PDB file of C-alpha atoms in Angstrom:
ATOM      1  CA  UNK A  58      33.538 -30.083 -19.677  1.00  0.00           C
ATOM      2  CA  UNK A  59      32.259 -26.383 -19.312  1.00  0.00           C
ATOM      3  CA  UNK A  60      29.360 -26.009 -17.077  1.00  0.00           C
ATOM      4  CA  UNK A  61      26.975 -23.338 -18.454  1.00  0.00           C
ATOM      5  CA  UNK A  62      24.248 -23.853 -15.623  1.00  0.00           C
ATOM      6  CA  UNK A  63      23.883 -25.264 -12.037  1.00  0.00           C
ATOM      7  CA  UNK A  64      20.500 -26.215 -10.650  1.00  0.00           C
ATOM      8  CA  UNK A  65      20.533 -25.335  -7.159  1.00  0.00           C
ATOM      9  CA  UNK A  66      17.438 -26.414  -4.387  1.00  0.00           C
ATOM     10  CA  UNK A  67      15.976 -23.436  -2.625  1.00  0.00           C
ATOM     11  CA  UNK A  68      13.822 -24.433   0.591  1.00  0.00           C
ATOM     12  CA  UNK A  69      10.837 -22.499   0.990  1.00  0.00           C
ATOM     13  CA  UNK A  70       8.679 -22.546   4.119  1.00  0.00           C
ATOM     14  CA  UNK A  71       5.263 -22.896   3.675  1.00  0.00           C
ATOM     15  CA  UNK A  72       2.214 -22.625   6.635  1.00  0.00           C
ATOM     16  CA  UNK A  73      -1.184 -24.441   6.488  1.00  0.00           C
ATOM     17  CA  UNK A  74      -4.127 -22.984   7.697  1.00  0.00           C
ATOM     18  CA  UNK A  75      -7.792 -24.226   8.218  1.00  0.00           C
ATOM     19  CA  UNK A  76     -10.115 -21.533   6.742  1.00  0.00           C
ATOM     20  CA  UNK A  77     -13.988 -21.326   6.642  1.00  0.00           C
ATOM     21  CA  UNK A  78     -15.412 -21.917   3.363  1.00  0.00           C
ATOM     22  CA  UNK A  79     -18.047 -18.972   3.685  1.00  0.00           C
ATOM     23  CA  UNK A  80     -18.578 -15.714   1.186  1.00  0.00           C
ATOM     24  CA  UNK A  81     -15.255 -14.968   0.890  1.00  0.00           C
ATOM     25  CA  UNK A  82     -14.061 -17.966  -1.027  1.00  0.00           C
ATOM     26  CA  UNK A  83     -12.267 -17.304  -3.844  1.00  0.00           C
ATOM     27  CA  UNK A  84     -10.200 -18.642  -6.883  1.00  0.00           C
ATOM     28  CA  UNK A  85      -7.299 -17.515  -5.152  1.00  0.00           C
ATOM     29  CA  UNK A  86      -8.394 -19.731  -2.103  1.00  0.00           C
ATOM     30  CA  UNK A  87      -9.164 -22.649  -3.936  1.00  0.00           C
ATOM     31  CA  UNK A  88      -5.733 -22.479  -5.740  1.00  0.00           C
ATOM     32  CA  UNK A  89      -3.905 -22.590  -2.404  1.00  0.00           C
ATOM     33  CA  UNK A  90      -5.203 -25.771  -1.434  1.00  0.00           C
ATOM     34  CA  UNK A  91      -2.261 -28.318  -1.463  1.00  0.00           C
ATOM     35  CA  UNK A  92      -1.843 -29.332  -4.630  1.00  0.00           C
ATOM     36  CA  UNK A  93      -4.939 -27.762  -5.876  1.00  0.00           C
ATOM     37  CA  UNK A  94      -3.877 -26.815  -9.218  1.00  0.00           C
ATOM     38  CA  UNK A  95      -2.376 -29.838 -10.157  1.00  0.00           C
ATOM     39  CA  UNK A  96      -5.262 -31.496  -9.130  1.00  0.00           C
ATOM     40  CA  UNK A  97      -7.446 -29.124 -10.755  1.00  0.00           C
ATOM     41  CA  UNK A  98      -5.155 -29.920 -14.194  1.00  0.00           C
ATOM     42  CA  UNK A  99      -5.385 -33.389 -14.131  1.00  0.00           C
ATOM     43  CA  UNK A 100      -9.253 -33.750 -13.714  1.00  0.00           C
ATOM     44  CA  UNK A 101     -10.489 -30.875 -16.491  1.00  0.00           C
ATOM     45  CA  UNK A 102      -8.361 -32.965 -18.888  1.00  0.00           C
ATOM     46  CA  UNK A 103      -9.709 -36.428 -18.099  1.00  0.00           C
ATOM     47  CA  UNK A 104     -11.847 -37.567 -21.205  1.00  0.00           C
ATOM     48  CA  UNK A 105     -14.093 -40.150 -18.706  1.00  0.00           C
ATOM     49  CA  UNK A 106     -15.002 -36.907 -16.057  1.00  0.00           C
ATOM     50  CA  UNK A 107     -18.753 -36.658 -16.840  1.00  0.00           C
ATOM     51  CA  UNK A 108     -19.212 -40.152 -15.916  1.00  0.00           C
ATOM     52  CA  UNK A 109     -18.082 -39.697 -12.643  1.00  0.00           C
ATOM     53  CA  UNK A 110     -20.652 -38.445  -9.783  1.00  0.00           C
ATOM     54  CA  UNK A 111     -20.146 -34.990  -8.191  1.00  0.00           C
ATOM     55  CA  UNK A 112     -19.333 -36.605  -4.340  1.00  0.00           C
ATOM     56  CA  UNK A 113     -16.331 -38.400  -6.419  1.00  0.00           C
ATOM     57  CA  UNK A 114     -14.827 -35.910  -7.747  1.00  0.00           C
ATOM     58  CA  UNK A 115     -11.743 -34.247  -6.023  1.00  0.00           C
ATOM     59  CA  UNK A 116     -12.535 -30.902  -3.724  1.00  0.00           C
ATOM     60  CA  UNK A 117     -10.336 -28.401  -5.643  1.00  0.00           C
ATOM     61  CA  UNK A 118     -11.534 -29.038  -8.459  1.00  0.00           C
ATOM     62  CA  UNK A 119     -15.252 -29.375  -7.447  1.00  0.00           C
ATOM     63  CA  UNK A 120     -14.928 -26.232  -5.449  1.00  0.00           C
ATOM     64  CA  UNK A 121     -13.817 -24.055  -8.664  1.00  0.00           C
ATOM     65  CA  UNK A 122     -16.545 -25.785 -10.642  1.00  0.00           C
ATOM     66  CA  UNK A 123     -19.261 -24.815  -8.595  1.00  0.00           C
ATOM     67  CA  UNK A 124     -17.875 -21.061  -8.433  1.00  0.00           C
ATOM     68  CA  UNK A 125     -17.975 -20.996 -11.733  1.00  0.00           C
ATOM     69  CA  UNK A 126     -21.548 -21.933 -11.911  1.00  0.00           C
ATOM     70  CA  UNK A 127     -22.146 -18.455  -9.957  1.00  0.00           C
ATOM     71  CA  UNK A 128     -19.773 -16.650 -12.711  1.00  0.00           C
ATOM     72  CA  UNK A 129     -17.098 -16.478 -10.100  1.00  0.00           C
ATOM     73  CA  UNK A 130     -19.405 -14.424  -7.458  1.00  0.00           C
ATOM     74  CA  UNK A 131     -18.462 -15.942  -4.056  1.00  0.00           C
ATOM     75  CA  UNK A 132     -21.214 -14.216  -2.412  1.00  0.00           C
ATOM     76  CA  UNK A 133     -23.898 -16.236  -4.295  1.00  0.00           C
ATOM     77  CA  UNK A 134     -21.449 -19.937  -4.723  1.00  0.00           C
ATOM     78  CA  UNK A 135     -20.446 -19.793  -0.700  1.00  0.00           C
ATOM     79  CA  UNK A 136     -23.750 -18.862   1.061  1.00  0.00           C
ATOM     80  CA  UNK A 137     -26.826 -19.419   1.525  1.00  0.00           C
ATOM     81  CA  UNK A 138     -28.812 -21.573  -1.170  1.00  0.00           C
ATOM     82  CA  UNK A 139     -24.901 -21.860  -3.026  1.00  0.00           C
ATOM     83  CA  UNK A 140     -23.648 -23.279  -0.348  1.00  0.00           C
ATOM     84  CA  UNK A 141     -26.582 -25.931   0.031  1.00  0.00           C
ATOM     85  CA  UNK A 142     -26.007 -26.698  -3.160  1.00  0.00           C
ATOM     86  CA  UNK A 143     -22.417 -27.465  -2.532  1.00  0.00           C
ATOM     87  CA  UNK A 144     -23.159 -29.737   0.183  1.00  0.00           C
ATOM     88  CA  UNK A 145     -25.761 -31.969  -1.846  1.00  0.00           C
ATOM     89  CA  UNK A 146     -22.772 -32.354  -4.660  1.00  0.00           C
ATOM     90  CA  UNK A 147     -20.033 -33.113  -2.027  1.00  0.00           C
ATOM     91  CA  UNK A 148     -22.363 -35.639  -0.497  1.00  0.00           C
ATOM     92  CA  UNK A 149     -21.570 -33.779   3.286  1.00  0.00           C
ATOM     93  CA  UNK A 150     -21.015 -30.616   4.604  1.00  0.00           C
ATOM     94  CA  UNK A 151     -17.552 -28.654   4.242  1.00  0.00           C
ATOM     95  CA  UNK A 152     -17.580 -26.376   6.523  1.00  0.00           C
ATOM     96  CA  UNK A 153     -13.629 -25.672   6.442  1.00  0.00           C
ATOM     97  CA  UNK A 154     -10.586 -26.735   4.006  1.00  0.00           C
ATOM     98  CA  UNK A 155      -6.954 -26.586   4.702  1.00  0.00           C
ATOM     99  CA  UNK A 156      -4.597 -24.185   2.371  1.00  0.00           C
ATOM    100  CA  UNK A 157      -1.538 -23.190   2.488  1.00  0.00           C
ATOM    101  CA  UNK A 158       0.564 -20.137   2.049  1.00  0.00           C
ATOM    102  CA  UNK A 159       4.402 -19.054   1.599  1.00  0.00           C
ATOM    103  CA  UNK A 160       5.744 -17.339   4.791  1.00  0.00           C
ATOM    104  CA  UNK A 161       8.442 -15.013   5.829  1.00  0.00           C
ATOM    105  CA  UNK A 162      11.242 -14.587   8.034  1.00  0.00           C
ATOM    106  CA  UNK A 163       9.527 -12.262  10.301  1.00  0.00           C
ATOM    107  CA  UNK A 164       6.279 -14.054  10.429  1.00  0.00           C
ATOM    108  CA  UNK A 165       7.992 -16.122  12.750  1.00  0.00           C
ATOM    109  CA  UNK A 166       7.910 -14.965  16.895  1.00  0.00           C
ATOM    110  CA  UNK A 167      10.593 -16.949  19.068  1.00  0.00           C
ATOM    111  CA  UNK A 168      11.620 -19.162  15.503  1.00  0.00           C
ATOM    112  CA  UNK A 169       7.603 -20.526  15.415  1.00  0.00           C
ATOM    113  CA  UNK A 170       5.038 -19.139  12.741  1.00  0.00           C
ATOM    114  CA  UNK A 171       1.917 -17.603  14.630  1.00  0.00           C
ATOM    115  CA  UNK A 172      -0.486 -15.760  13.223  1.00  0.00           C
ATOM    116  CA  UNK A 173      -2.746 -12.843  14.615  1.00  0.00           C
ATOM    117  CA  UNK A 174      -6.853 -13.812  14.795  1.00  0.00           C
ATOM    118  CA  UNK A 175      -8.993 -11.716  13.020  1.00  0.00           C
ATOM    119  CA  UNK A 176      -9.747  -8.564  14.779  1.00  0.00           C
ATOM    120  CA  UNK A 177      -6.522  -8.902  16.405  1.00  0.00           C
ATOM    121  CA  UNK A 178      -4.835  -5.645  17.010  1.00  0.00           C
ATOM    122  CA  UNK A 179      -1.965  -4.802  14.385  1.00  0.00           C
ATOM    123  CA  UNK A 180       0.449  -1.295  14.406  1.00  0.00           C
ATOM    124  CA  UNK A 181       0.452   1.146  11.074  1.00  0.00           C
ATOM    125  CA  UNK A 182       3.597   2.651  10.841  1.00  0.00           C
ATOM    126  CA  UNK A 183       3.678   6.377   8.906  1.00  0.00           C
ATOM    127  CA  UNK A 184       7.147   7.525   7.743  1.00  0.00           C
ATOM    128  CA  UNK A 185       6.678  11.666   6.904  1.00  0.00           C
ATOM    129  CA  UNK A 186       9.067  13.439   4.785  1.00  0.00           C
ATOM    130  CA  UNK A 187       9.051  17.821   6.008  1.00  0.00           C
ATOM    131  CA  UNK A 188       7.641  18.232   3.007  1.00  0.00           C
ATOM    132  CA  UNK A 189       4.464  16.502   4.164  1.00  0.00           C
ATOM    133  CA  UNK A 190       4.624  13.253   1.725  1.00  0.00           C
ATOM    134  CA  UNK A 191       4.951  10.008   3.173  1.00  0.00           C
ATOM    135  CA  UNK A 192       6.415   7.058   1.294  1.00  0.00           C
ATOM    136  CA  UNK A 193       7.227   4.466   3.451  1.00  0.00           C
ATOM    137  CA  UNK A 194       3.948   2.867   5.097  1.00  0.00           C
ATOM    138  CA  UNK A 195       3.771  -0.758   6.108  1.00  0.00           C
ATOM    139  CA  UNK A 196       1.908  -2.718   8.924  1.00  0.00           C
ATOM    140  CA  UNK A 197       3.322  -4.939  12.536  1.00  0.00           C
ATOM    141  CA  UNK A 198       1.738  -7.368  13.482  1.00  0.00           C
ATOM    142  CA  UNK A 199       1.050  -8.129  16.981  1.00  0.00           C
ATOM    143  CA  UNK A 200       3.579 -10.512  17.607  1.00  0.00           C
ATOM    144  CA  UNK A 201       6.105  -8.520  15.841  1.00  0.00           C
ATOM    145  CA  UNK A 202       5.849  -5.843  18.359  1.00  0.00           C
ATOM    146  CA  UNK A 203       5.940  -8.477  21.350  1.00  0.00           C
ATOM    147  CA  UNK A 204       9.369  -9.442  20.192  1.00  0.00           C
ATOM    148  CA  UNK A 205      10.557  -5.613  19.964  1.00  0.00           C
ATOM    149  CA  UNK A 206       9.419  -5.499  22.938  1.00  0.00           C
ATOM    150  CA  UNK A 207      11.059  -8.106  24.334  1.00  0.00           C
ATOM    151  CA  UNK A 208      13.797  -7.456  23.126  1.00  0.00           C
ATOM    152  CA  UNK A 209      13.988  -3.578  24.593  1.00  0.00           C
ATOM    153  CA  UNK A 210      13.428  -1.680  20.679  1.00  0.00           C
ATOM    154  CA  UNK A 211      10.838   0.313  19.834  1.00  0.00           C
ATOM    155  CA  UNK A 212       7.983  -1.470  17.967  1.00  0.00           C
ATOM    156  CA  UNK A 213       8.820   1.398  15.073  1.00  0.00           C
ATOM    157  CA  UNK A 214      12.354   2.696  14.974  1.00  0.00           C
ATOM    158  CA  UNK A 215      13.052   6.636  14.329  1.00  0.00           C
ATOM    159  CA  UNK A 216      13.657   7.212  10.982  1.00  0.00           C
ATOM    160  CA  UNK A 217      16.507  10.462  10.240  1.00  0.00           C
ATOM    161  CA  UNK A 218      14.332  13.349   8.429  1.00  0.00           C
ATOM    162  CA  UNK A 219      10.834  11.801   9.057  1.00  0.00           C
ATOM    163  CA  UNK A 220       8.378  11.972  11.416  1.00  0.00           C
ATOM    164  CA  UNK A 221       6.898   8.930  12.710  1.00  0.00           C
ATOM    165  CA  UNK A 222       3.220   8.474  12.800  1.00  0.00           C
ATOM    166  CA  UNK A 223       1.785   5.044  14.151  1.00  0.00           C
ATOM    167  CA  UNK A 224      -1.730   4.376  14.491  1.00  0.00           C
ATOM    168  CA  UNK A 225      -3.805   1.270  15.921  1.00  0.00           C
ATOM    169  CA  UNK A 226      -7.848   0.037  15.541  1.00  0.00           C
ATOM    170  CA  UNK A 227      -9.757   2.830  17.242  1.00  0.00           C
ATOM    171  CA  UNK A 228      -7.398   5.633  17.070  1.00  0.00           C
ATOM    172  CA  UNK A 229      -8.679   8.089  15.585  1.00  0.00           C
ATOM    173  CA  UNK A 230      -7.769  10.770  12.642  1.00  0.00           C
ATOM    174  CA  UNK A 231      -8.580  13.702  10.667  1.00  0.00           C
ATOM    175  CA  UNK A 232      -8.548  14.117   6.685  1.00  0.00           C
ATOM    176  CA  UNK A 233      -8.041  17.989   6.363  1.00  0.00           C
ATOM    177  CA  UNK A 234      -9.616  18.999   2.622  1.00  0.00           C
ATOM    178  CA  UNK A 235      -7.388  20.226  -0.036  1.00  0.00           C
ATOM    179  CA  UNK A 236      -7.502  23.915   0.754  1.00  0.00           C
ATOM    180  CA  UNK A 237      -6.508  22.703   4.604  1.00  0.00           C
ATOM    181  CA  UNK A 238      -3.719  20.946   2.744  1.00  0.00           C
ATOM    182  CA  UNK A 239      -2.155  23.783   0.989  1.00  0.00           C
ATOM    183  CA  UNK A 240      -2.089  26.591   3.462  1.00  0.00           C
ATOM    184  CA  UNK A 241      -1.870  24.238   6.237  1.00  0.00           C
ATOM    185  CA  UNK A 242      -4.440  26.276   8.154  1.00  0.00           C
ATOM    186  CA  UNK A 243      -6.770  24.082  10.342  1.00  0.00           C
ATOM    187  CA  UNK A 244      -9.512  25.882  12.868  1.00  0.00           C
ATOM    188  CA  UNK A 245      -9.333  22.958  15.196  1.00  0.00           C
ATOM    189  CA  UNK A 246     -12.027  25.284  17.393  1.00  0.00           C
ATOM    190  CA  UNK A 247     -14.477  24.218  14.496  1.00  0.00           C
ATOM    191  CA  UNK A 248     -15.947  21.435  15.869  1.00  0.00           C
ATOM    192  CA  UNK A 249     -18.755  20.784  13.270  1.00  0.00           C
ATOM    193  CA  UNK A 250     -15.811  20.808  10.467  1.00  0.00           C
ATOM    194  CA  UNK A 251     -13.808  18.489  12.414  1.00  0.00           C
ATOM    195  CA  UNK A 252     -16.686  16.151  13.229  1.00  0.00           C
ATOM    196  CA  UNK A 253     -17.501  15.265   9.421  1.00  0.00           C
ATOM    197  CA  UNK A 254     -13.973  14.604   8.591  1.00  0.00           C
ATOM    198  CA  UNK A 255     -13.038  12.741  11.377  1.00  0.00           C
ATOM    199  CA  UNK A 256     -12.242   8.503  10.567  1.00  0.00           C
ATOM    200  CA  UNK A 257     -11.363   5.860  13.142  1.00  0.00           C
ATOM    201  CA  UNK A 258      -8.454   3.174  12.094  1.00  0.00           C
ATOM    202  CA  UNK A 259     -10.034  -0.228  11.671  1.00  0.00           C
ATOM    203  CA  UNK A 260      -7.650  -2.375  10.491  1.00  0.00           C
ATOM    204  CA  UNK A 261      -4.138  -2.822   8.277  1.00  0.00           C
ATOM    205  CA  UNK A 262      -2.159  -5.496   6.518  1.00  0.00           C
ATOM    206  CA  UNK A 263       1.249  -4.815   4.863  1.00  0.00           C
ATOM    207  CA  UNK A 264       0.965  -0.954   3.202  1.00  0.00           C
ATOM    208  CA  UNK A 265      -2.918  -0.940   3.388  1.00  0.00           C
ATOM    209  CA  UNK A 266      -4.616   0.875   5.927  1.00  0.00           C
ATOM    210  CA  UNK A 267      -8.632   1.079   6.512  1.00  0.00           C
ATOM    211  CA  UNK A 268     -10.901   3.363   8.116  1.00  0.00           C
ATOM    212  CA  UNK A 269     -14.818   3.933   9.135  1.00  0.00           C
ATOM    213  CA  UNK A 270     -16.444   7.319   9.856  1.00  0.00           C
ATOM    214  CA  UNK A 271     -16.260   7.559  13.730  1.00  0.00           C
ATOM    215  CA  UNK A 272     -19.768   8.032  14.046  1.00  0.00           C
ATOM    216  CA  UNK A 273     -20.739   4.910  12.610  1.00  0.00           C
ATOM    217  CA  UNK A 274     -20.691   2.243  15.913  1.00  0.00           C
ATOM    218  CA  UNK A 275     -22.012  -0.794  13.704  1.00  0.00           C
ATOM    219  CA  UNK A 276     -21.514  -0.812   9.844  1.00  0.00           C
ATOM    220  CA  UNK A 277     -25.007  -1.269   9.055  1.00  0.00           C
ATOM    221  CA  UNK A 278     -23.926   0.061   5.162  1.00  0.00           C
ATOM    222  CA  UNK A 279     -23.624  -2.253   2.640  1.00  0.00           C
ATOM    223  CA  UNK A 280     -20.070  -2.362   0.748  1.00  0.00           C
ATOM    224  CA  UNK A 281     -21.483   0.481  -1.952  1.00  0.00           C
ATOM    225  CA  UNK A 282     -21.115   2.844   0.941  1.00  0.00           C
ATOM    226  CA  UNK A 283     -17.935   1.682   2.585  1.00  0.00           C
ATOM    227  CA  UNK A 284     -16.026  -0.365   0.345  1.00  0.00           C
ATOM    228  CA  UNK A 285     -15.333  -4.710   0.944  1.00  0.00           C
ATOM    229  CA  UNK A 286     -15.538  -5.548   4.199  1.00  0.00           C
ATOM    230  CA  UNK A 287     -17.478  -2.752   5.450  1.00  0.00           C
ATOM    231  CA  UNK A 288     -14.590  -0.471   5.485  1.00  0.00           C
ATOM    232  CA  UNK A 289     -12.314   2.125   3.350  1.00  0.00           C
ATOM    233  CA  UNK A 290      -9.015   3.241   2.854  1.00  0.00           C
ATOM    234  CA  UNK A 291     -10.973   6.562   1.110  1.00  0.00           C
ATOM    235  CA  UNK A 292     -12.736   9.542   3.091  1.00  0.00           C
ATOM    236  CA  UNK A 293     -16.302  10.008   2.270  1.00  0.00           C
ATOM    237  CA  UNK A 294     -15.284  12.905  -0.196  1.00  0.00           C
ATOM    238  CA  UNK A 295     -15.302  11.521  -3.268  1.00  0.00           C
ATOM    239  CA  UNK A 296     -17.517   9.910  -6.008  1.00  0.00           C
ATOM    240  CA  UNK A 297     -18.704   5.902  -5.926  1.00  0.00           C
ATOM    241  CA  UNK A 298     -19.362   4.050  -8.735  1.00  0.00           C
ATOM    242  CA  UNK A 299     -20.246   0.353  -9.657  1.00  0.00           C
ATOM    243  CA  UNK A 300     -18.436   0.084 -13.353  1.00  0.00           C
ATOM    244  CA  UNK A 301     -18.311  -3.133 -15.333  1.00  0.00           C
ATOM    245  CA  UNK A 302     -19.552  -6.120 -15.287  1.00  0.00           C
ATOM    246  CA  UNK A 303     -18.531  -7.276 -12.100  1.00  0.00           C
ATOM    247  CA  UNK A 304     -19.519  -4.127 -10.876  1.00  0.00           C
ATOM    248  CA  UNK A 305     -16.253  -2.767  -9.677  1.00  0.00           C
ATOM    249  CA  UNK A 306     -16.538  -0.343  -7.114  1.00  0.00           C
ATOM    250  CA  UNK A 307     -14.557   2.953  -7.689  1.00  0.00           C
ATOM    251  CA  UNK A 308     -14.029   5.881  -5.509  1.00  0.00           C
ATOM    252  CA  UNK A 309     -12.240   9.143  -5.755  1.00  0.00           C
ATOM    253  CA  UNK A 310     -12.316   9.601  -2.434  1.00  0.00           C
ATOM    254  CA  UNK A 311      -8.648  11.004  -0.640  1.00  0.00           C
ATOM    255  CA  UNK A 312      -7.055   8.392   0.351  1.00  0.00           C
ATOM    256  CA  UNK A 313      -6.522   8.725   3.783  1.00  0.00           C
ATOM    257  CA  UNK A 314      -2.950   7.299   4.704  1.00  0.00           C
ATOM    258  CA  UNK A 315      -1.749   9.689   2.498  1.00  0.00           C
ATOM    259  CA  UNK A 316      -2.631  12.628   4.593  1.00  0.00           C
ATOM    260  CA  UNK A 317      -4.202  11.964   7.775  1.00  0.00           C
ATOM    261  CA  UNK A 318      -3.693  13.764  11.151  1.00  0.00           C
ATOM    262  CA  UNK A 319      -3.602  11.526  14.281  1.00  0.00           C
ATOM    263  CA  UNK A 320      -6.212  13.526  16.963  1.00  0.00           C
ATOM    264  CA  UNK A 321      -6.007  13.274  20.676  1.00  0.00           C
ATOM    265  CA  UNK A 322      -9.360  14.002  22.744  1.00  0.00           C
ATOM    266  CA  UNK A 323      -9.960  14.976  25.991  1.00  0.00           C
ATOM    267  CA  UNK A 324     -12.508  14.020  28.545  1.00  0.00           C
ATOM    268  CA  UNK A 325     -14.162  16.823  27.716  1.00  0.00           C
ATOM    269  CA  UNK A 326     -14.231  17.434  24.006  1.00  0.00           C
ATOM    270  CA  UNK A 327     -11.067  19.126  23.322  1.00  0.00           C
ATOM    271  CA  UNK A 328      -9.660  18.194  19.603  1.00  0.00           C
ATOM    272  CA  UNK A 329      -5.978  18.968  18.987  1.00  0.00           C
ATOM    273  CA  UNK A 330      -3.306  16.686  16.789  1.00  0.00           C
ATOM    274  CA  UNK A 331      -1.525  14.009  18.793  1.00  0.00           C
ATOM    275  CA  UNK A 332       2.543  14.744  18.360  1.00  0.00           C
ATOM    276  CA  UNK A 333       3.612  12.042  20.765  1.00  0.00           C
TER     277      UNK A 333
END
C-alpha cells in the first residue's frame, strides 16, 4: 500500500521553574503550569463546578478565575488585598507555583540547563552596517559567555563589514538627536548636551535592550515615566500616552538600540565614544 503520511515523535526538552506568584502573574504564567490548560479545559466545562468549594478546586484553574475577577490586572489579583483574597479561596498561602517552559540548545552550559538570577549580568551584542543601521541585535547570557570563554572565543565573534558594539548593565551611552544623526556632527565638549541625553544599560533578553537616564540612582518613577519595570528601551524624547482601555502605554521616544553611542569617562569628566 502507498503511504501518503508518516507520524514521526519529536522530543522536546522542557525546564521547570519555581516562580513567585506576586504582581507579575499573568495568563501567560498560569498557562505554563504543567498541564494547566488541560486542566483549565476540563473544569470550565464540568456542569457540577459551582457546587464545589473554592479550596477544591484545581490551582490553574482557580488562579485564572481569580485574575479574571480583577479584569485580567495582575497588579490588583497578585498583591496586596488580591492576593489575601486568593489565600482565603485556596484555603493556604501560595506563595510560589512550578511552570514550565520549552528550552534551547544553547540554554544549556557544560550539557545542563542553568539559568541566570535576576539582576544577573547578561552581554548586548550590536552588529553595525557603514551605513550606520544595525540589524542584527540579540542578547548572551552569562553562562553563554563562560563557555566562550572557556573555550578560548570571543563572547561576540567579528562580523565581516560591521562593527561590533557590546554593551553590559551600567555601561553607559549616548542618543545623539536627529540633526546629530544626519550630519554626524557631535560637540562632545558640550557637556550640558551630553548630560541630558546620556542612558545607562539596565538590562536585555534576546533582541530587547533597556535603559534608565543615568542620573536617576533609584527609579522612584512610576511605569508612566519609564515604561514596565521601571525601565525603557525609548530616550526621554518622545511623547507618552496611556490609550485604551487597559491603558496601553505608548511612546515615540527613539529607540535607543537603534542608534546609541557607547561613552567612555574618565576620572575626571572627560566624555568621548568608546571604540574598543
Amino acid at each position: 500500500d502507498k503511504i501518503d503520511k508518516v507520524k514521526i515523535a519529536v522530543f522536546n526538552e522542557y525546564a521547570s521553574k519555581r516562580v513567585t506568584v506576586d504582581s507579575s502573574f499573568t495568563y501567560d504564567k498560569i498557562n505554563s503550569i504543567p498541564y494547566a490548560e488541560k486542566i483549565i479545559q476540563k473544569f470550565e466545562t464540568l456542569e457540577n463546578i459551582n457546587s464545589l468549594e473554592e479550596k477544591e478546586l484545581p490551582l490553574p484553574y482557580l488562579l485564572k478565575k481569580h485574575l479574571e475577577e480583577f479584569d485580567g490586572k495582575s497588579k490588583e489579583a497578585f498583591d496586596g488585598e488580591g492576593l489575601e483574597n486568593l489565600f482565603k479561596k485556596a484555603g493556604r498561602p501560595i506563595k510560589k507555583v512550578t511552570r514550565y517552559e520549552k528550552k534551547k540548545e544553547d540554554d544549556k552550559f557544560k550539557g545542563k540547563y542553568v539559568e541566570t538570577d535576576k539582576g544577573g549580568i547578561v552581554y548586548f551584542v550590536m552588529y553595525e552596517k557603514k551605513d550606520g543601521v544595525r540589524d542584527d541585535m540579540f542578547s548572551i547570557s552569562v553562562h553563554q559567555a563562560i563557555e566562550k570563554i572557556i573555550q578560548g572565543k570571543e563572547i561576540a565573534e567579528e562580523k565581516e563589514g560591521y562593527k561590533k558594539i557590546v554593551l553590559s548593565p551600567n555601561d553607559l551611552v549616548y542618543v545623539p538627536s536627529e540633526e546629530e544623526i544626519e550630519t554626524k556632527i557631535i560637540d562632545w565638549n558640550n557637556k550640558s548636551n551630553i548630560f541630558k541625553r546620556t542612558y545607562k544599560m539596565v538590562s536585555s533578553t534576546g533582541g530587547k535592550c533597556e535603559f534608565v537616564p543615568h542620573n536617576i540612582a533609584k527609579t522612584l518613577l512610576d511605569k508612566i515615566e519609564l515604561g514596565s519595570g521601571n525601565k525603557n528601551q525609548r530616550a526621554w524624547d518622545g511623547i507618552i500616552e496611556l490609550v485604551g482601555k487597559s491603558e496601553k502605554r505608548e511612546d515615540s521616544g527613539t529607540m535607543i538600540k537603534n542608534c546609541c553611542i557607547k561613552l567612555k569617562i574618565d576620572r575626571i569628566g572627560n566624555i568621548e565614544p568608546n571604540n574598543d
